[in-house]
Coordinates of C-alpha atoms in Angstrom, one line a residue:
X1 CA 70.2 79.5 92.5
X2 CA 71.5 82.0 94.0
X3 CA 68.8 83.3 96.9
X4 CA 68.9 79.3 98.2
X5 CA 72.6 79.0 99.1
X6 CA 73.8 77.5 102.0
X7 CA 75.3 80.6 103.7
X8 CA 78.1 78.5 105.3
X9 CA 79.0 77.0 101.7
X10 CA 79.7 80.5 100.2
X11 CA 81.3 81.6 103.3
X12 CA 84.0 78.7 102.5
X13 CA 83.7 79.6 98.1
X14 CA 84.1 83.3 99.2
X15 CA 87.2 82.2 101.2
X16 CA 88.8 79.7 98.6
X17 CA 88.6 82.7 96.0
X18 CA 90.2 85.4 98.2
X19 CA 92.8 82.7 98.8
X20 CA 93.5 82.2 95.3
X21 CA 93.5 85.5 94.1
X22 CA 95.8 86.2 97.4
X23 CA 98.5 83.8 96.7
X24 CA 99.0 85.0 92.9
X25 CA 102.8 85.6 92.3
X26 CA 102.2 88.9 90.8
X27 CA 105.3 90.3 92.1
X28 CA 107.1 88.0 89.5
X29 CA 105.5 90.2 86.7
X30 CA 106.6 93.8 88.1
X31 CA 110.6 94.6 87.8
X32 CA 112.2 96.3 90.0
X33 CA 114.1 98.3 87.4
X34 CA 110.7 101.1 87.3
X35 CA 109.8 100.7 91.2
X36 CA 110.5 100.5 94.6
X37 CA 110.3 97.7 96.4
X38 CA 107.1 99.5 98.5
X39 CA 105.8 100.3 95.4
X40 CA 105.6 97.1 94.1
X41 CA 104.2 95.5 97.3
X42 CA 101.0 98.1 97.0
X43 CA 100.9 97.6 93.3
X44 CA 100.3 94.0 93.6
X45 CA 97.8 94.5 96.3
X46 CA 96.0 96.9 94.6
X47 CA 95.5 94.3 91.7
X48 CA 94.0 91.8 94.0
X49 CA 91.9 93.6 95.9
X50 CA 90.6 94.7 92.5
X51 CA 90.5 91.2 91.2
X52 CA 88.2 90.3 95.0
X53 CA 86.5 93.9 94.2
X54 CA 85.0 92.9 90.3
X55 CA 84.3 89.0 92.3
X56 CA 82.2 90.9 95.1
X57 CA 80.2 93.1 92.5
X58 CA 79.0 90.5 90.6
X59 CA 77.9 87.8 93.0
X60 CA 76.2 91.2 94.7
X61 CA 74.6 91.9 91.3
X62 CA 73.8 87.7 90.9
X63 CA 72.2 87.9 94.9
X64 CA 69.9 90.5 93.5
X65 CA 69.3 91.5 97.4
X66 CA 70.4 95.0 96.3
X67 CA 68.5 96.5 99.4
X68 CA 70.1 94.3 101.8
X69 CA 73.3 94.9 100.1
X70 CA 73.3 98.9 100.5
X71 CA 72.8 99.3 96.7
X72 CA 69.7 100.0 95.9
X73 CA 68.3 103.3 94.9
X74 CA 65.0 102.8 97.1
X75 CA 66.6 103.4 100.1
X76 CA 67.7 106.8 101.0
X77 CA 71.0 106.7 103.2
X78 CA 69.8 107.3 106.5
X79 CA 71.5 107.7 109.9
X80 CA 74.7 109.2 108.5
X81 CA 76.5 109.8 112.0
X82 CA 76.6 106.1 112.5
X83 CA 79.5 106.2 109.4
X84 CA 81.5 108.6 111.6
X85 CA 81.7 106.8 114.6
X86 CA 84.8 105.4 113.4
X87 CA 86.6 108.3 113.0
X88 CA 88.6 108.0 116.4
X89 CA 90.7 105.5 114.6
X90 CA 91.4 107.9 112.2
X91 CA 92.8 110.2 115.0
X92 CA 94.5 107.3 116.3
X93 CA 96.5 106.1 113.2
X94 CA 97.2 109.5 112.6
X95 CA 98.8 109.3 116.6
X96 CA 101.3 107.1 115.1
X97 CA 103.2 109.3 112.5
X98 CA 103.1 112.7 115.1
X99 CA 106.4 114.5 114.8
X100 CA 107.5 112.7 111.7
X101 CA 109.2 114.3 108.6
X102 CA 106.3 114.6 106.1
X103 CA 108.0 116.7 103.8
X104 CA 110.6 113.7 102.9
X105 CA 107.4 111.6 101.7
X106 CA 107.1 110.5 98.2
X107 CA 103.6 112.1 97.0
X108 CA 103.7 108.8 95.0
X109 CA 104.2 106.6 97.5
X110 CA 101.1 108.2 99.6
X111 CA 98.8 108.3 96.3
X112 CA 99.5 104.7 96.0
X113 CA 98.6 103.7 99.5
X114 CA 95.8 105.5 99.2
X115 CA 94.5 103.3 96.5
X116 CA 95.5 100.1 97.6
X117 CA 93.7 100.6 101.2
X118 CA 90.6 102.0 99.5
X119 CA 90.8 99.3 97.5
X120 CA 90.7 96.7 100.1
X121 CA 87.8 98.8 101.5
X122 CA 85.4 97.9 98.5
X123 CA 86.7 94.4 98.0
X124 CA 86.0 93.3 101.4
X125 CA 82.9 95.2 101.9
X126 CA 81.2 94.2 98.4
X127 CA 82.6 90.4 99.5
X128 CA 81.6 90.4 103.5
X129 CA 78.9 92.8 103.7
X130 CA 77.2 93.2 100.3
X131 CA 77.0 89.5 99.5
X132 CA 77.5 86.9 102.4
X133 CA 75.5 89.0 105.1
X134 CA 72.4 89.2 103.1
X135 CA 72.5 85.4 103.1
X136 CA 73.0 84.8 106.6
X137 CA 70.3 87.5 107.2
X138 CA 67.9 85.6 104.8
X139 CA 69.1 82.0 106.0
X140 CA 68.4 82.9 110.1
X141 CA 65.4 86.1 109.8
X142 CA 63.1 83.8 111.0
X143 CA 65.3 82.8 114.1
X144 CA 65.4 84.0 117.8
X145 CA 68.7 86.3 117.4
X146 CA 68.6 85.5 113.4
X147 CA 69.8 89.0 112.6
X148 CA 72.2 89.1 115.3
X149 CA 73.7 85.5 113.8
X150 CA 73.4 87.2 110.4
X151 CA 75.7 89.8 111.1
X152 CA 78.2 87.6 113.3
X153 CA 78.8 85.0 111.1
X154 CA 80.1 87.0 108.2
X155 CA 82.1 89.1 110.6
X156 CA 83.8 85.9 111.9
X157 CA 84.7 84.8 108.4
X158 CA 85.8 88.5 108.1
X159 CA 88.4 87.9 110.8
X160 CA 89.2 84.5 109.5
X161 CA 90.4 86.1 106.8
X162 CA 93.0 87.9 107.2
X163 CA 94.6 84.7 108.5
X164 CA 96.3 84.6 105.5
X165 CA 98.9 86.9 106.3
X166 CA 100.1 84.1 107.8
X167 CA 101.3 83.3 104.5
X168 CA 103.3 86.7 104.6
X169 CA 104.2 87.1 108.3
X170 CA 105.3 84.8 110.8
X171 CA 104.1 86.7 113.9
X172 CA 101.2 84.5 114.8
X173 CA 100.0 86.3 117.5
X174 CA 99.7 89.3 115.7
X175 CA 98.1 87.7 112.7
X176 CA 95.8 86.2 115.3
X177 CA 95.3 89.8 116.9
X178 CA 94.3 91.3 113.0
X179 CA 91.6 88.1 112.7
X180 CA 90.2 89.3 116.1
X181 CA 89.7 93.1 115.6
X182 CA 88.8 92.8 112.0
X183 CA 86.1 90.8 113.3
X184 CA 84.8 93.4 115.6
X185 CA 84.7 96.2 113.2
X186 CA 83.6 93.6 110.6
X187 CA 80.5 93.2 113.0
X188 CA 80.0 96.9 113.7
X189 CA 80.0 97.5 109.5
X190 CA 77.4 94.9 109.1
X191 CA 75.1 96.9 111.5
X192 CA 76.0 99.7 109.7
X193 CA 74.8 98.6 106.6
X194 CA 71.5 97.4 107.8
X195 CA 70.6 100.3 109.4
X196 CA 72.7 103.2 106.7
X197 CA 71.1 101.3 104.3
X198 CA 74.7 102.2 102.3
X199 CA 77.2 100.0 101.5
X200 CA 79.8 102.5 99.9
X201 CA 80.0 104.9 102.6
X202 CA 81.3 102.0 104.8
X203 CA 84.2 100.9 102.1
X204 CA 85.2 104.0 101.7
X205 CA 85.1 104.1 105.8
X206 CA 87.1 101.3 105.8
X207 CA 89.6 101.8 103.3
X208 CA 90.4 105.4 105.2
X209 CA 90.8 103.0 108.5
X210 CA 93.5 101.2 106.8
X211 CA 94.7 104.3 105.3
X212 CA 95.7 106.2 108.3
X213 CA 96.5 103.3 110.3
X214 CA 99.2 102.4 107.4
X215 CA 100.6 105.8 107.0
X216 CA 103.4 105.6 109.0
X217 CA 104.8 102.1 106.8
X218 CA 105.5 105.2 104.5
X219 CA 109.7 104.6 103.1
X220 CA 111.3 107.2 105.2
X221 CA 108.2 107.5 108.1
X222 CA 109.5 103.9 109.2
X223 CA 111.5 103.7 112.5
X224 CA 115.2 103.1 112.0
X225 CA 115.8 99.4 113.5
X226 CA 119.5 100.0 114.4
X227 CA 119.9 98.0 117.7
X228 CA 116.5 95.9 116.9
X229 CA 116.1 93.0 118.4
X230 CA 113.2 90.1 117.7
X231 CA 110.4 90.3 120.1
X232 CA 109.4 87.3 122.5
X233 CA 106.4 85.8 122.1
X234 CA 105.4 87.7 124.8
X235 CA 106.4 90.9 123.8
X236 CA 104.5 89.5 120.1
X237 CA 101.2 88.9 122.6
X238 CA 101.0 92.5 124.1
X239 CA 101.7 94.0 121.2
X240 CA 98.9 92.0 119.4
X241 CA 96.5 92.7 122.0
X242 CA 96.5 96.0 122.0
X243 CA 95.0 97.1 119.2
X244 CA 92.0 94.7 119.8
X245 CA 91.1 97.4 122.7
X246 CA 90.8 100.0 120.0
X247 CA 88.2 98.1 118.0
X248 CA 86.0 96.9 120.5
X249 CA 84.2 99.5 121.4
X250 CA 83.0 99.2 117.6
X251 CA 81.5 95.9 118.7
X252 CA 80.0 96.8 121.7
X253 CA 77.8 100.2 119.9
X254 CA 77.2 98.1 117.0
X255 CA 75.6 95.4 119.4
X256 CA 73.6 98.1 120.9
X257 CA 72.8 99.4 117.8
X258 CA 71.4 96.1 116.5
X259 CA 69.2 95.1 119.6
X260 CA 67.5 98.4 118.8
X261 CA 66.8 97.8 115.2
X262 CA 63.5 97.0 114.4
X263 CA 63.1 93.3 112.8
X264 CA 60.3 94.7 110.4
X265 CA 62.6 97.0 108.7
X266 CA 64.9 94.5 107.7
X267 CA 62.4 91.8 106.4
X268 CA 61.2 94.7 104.1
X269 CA 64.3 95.0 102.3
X270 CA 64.4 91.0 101.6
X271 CA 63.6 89.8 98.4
X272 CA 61.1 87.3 98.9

């Protein structure tokens, strides 16, 4: 059942079932009376990404392609630099909170974060990576480009994604400008896989990504919006755009990466 399924119809399931579980009104559940209005915005999303988290690990466990999933025990995890070539985001988020009062952070608050963003990390890995790339992969092996399409196409539902913060913020540019980058570095962890042969290493990758790129949304790290004013759209544009700079260089090396991956060594980790 599950090693014939039309790749493009549980792209769309994978998508319907993130957009359920997203749209949930947990915050109705949580009172404010115990926690902050932060804290209850990161509770609820750690509960979903949990909720996408136990959905990925068991149509990983169903796909049984635990190889081209990055969970089997045959394969050794190999090429271990390629997980550190996205540290310079790290350096980058941490750019953003420079000359900020630390000491005034709630150790709570920064725990909490912590969990949440690692938590998207494995829910969007296990979902993207460790079950709708192996069926691209398996779907296209036998095309010209099939591994390149293989990788691509989960990526772009990757980016598609997150246009669900649409839902939660009505700057459409830089909703737009999320769908793009996450795409790129979607792409670049799907290369990653194949050729780490790891699939945790890359959430927990991704989960520090979000981390330190969140950081500075800390209570008390945020800028003080006295004498804010709403952005034009073109202001909204620029501001979207540039962060799509930052990620594609994760594109371009993971492209390079894949056109020098030997085709044999992934058809030896499908399940035939």
């Amino acid at each position: 059942m599950f090693k014939n399924k039309n790749p493009f119809l549980s792209g769309l399931v994978v998508m319907a079932v993130i957009s359920i579980i997203t749209l949930l009104p947990l915050k109705k559940v949580i009172t404010k009376q115990y926690f902050t209005s932060f804290q209850i915005e990161y509770i609820v999303l750690s509960t979903k990404m949990f909720l996408i988290f136990l959905s990925g690990l068991l149509l990983v466990k169903k796909l049984e392609e635990q190889a081209l999933s990055g969970i089997s025990s045959e394969y050794q995890w190999s090429f271990k630099y390629i997980n550190l070539i996205p540290f310079y985001l790290f350096i980058l988020g941490i750019l953003g909170f420079i000359g900020k009062d630390l000491l005034s952070i709630n150790i709570i608050n920064v725990l909490l974060l912590l969990i949440a963003c690692l938590l998207v990390g494995f829910a969007e890995e296990f979902v993207f990576r460790g079950y709708l790339q192996p069926i691209f992969i398996k779907k296209y092996i036998s095309h010209n480009n099939g591994i390149f399409l293989g990788v691509l196409l989960p990526a772009l539902f990757f980016g598609s994604s997150h246009l669900l913060n649409l839902t939660v913020n009505d700057n459409i540019p830089q909703v737009i400008g999320q769908s793009i980058y996450a795409a790129c570095i979607g792409f670049f962890f799907g290369v990653a896989l194949l050729k780490t042969n790891k699939l945790i290493p890359i959430a927990i990758t991704h989960g520090l990504i979000n981390f330190f790129f969140l950081f500075g949304s800390l209570p008390k790290l945020i800028n003080n919006k006295n004498g804010y004013s709403e952005p034009t759209l073109t202001e909204q544009i620029l501001s979207s755009a540039t962060p799509i700079l930052f990620f594609l260089p994760l594109l371009i090396i993971g492209y390079i990466i894949l056109s020098k991956m030997n085709k044999n060594e992934i058809l030896n980790k499908i399940n035939l």
